[in-house]
Amino acid sequence: MPVQPASRAVARASLTFLSVRQFPPEEIRAAMAEMNRYIAAHISHRRAHPGDDLVSARPGCARGCARAGPG
């Protein structure tokens, strides 16, 4: 199943965890978890279907870029 572009929920999640003084900690944690799920799904899709993008181009992505360190 292809990963869809960022939805309103992902946009809301990113605004929530970037606005740490405006939301309670549990809301921020939930927003970060939602964003992590979205990113993990995108990386998983790119491993299976590499494309012409930064995620696919990252060295080692085919071997597990979600767990890779910096660089």
PDB file of C-alpha atoms in Angstrom:
ATOM      1  CA  MET A   1       0.000   0.000   0.000  1.00  0.00           C
ATOM      2  CA  PRO A   2       1.688   3.262  -1.066  1.00  0.00           C
ATOM      3  CA  VAL A   3       2.231   5.947   1.510  1.00  0.00           C
ATOM      4  CA  GLN A   4       0.040   8.958   0.853  1.00  0.00           C
ATOM      5  CA  PRO A   5       1.317  12.537   1.119  1.00  0.00           C
ATOM      6  CA  ALA A   6       1.149  14.050   4.593  1.00  0.00           C
ATOM      7  CA  SER A   7      -2.455  14.246   5.686  1.00  0.00           C
ATOM      8  CA  ARG A   8      -4.119  16.879   7.813  1.00  0.00           C
ATOM      9  CA  ALA A   9      -3.539  14.608  10.806  1.00  0.00           C
ATOM     10  CA  VAL A  10       0.228  14.530  10.170  1.00  0.00           C
ATOM     11  CA  ALA A  11       0.287  18.292   9.641  1.00  0.00           C
ATOM     12  CA  ARG A  12      -1.624  18.749  12.907  1.00  0.00           C
ATOM     13  CA  ALA A  13       0.767  16.364  14.661  1.00  0.00           C
ATOM     14  CA  SER A  14       3.813  18.293  13.504  1.00  0.00           C
ATOM     15  CA  LEU A  15       2.300  21.599  14.614  1.00  0.00           C
ATOM     16  CA  THR A  16       1.474  20.062  17.985  1.00  0.00           C
ATOM     17  CA  PHE A  17       4.936  18.761  18.790  1.00  0.00           C
ATOM     18  CA  LEU A  18       6.570  21.931  17.477  1.00  0.00           C
ATOM     19  CA  SER A  19       4.357  24.047  19.745  1.00  0.00           C
ATOM     20  CA  VAL A  20       5.416  22.468  23.022  1.00  0.00           C
ATOM     21  CA  ARG A  21       4.260  25.366  25.185  1.00  0.00           C
ATOM     22  CA  GLN A  22       0.721  25.305  23.812  1.00  0.00           C
ATOM     23  CA  PHE A  23      -0.170  21.638  24.363  1.00  0.00           C
ATOM     24  CA  PRO A  24      -0.044  19.252  27.330  1.00  0.00           C
ATOM     25  CA  PRO A  25       2.754  16.644  27.359  1.00  0.00           C
ATOM     26  CA  GLU A  26       0.419  13.716  26.592  1.00  0.00           C
ATOM     27  CA  GLU A  27      -0.809  15.458  23.438  1.00  0.00           C
ATOM     28  CA  ILE A  28       2.755  16.139  22.354  1.00  0.00           C
ATOM     29  CA  ARG A  29       3.719  12.484  22.916  1.00  0.00           C
ATOM     30  CA  ALA A  30       0.708  11.327  20.884  1.00  0.00           C
ATOM     31  CA  ALA A  31       1.595  13.737  18.069  1.00  0.00           C
ATOM     32  CA  MET A  32       5.196  12.527  18.011  1.00  0.00           C
ATOM     33  CA  ALA A  33       4.040   8.898  17.917  1.00  0.00           C
ATOM     34  CA  GLU A  34       1.716   9.693  15.004  1.00  0.00           C
ATOM     35  CA  MET A  35       4.548  11.371  13.100  1.00  0.00           C
ATOM     36  CA  ASN A  36       6.905   8.451  13.821  1.00  0.00           C
ATOM     37  CA  ARG A  37       4.334   5.996  12.417  1.00  0.00           C
ATOM     38  CA  TYR A  38       3.967   8.104   9.263  1.00  0.00           C
ATOM     39  CA  ILE A  39       7.730   8.385   8.745  1.00  0.00           C
ATOM     40  CA  ALA A  40       8.286   4.658   9.405  1.00  0.00           C
ATOM     41  CA  ALA A  41       5.600   3.760   6.849  1.00  0.00           C
ATOM     42  CA  HIS A  42       7.181   6.091   4.301  1.00  0.00           C
ATOM     43  CA  ILE A  43      10.648   4.599   4.832  1.00  0.00           C
ATOM     44  CA  SER A  44       9.237   1.079   4.612  1.00  0.00           C
ATOM     45  CA  HIS A  45       7.512   1.925   1.337  1.00  0.00           C
ATOM     46  CA  ARG A  46      10.708   3.466  -0.062  1.00  0.00           C
ATOM     47  CA  ARG A  47      12.714   0.364   0.875  1.00  0.00           C
ATOM     48  CA  ALA A  48      10.306  -1.741  -1.155  1.00  0.00           C
ATOM     49  CA  HIS A  49       9.908   0.818  -3.959  1.00  0.00           C
ATOM     50  CA  PRO A  50      12.988   3.066  -4.231  1.00  0.00           C
ATOM     51  CA  GLY A  51      12.442   6.302  -6.099  1.00  0.00           C
ATOM     52  CA  ASP A  52      14.172   9.532  -6.998  1.00  0.00           C
ATOM     53  CA  ASP A  53      13.953  11.105  -3.538  1.00  0.00           C
ATOM     54  CA  LEU A  54      16.068  11.783  -0.457  1.00  0.00           C
ATOM     55  CA  VAL A  55      14.840   8.761   1.486  1.00  0.00           C
ATOM     56  CA  SER A  56      15.767   6.368  -1.331  1.00  0.00           C
ATOM     57  CA  ALA A  57      19.080   8.130  -1.940  1.00  0.00           C
ATOM     58  CA  ARG A  58      20.231   7.878   1.681  1.00  0.00           C
ATOM     59  CA  PRO A  59      23.188   5.481   1.889  1.00  0.00           C
ATOM     60  CA  GLY A  60      22.115   2.195   3.395  1.00  0.00           C
ATOM     61  CA  CYS A  61      18.390   2.780   3.008  1.00  0.00           C
ATOM     62  CA  ALA A  62      17.825  -0.585   1.395  1.00  0.00           C
ATOM     63  CA  ARG A  63      19.486  -2.199   4.429  1.00  0.00           C
ATOM     64  CA  GLY A  64      17.476  -0.319   7.063  1.00  0.00           C
ATOM     65  CA  CYS A  65      17.764   3.454   7.004  1.00  0.00           C
ATOM     66  CA  ALA A  66      15.157   3.826   9.761  1.00  0.00           C
ATOM     67  CA  ARG A  67      17.713   2.432  12.219  1.00  0.00           C
ATOM     68  CA  ALA A  68      20.808   4.018  10.690  1.00  0.00           C
ATOM     69  CA  GLY A  69      22.731   6.729  12.482  1.00  0.00           C
ATOM     70  CA  PRO A  70      23.748  10.165  11.199  1.00  0.00           C
ATOM     71  CA  GLY A  71      25.384  10.528   7.824  1.00  0.00           C
TER      72      GLY A  71
END
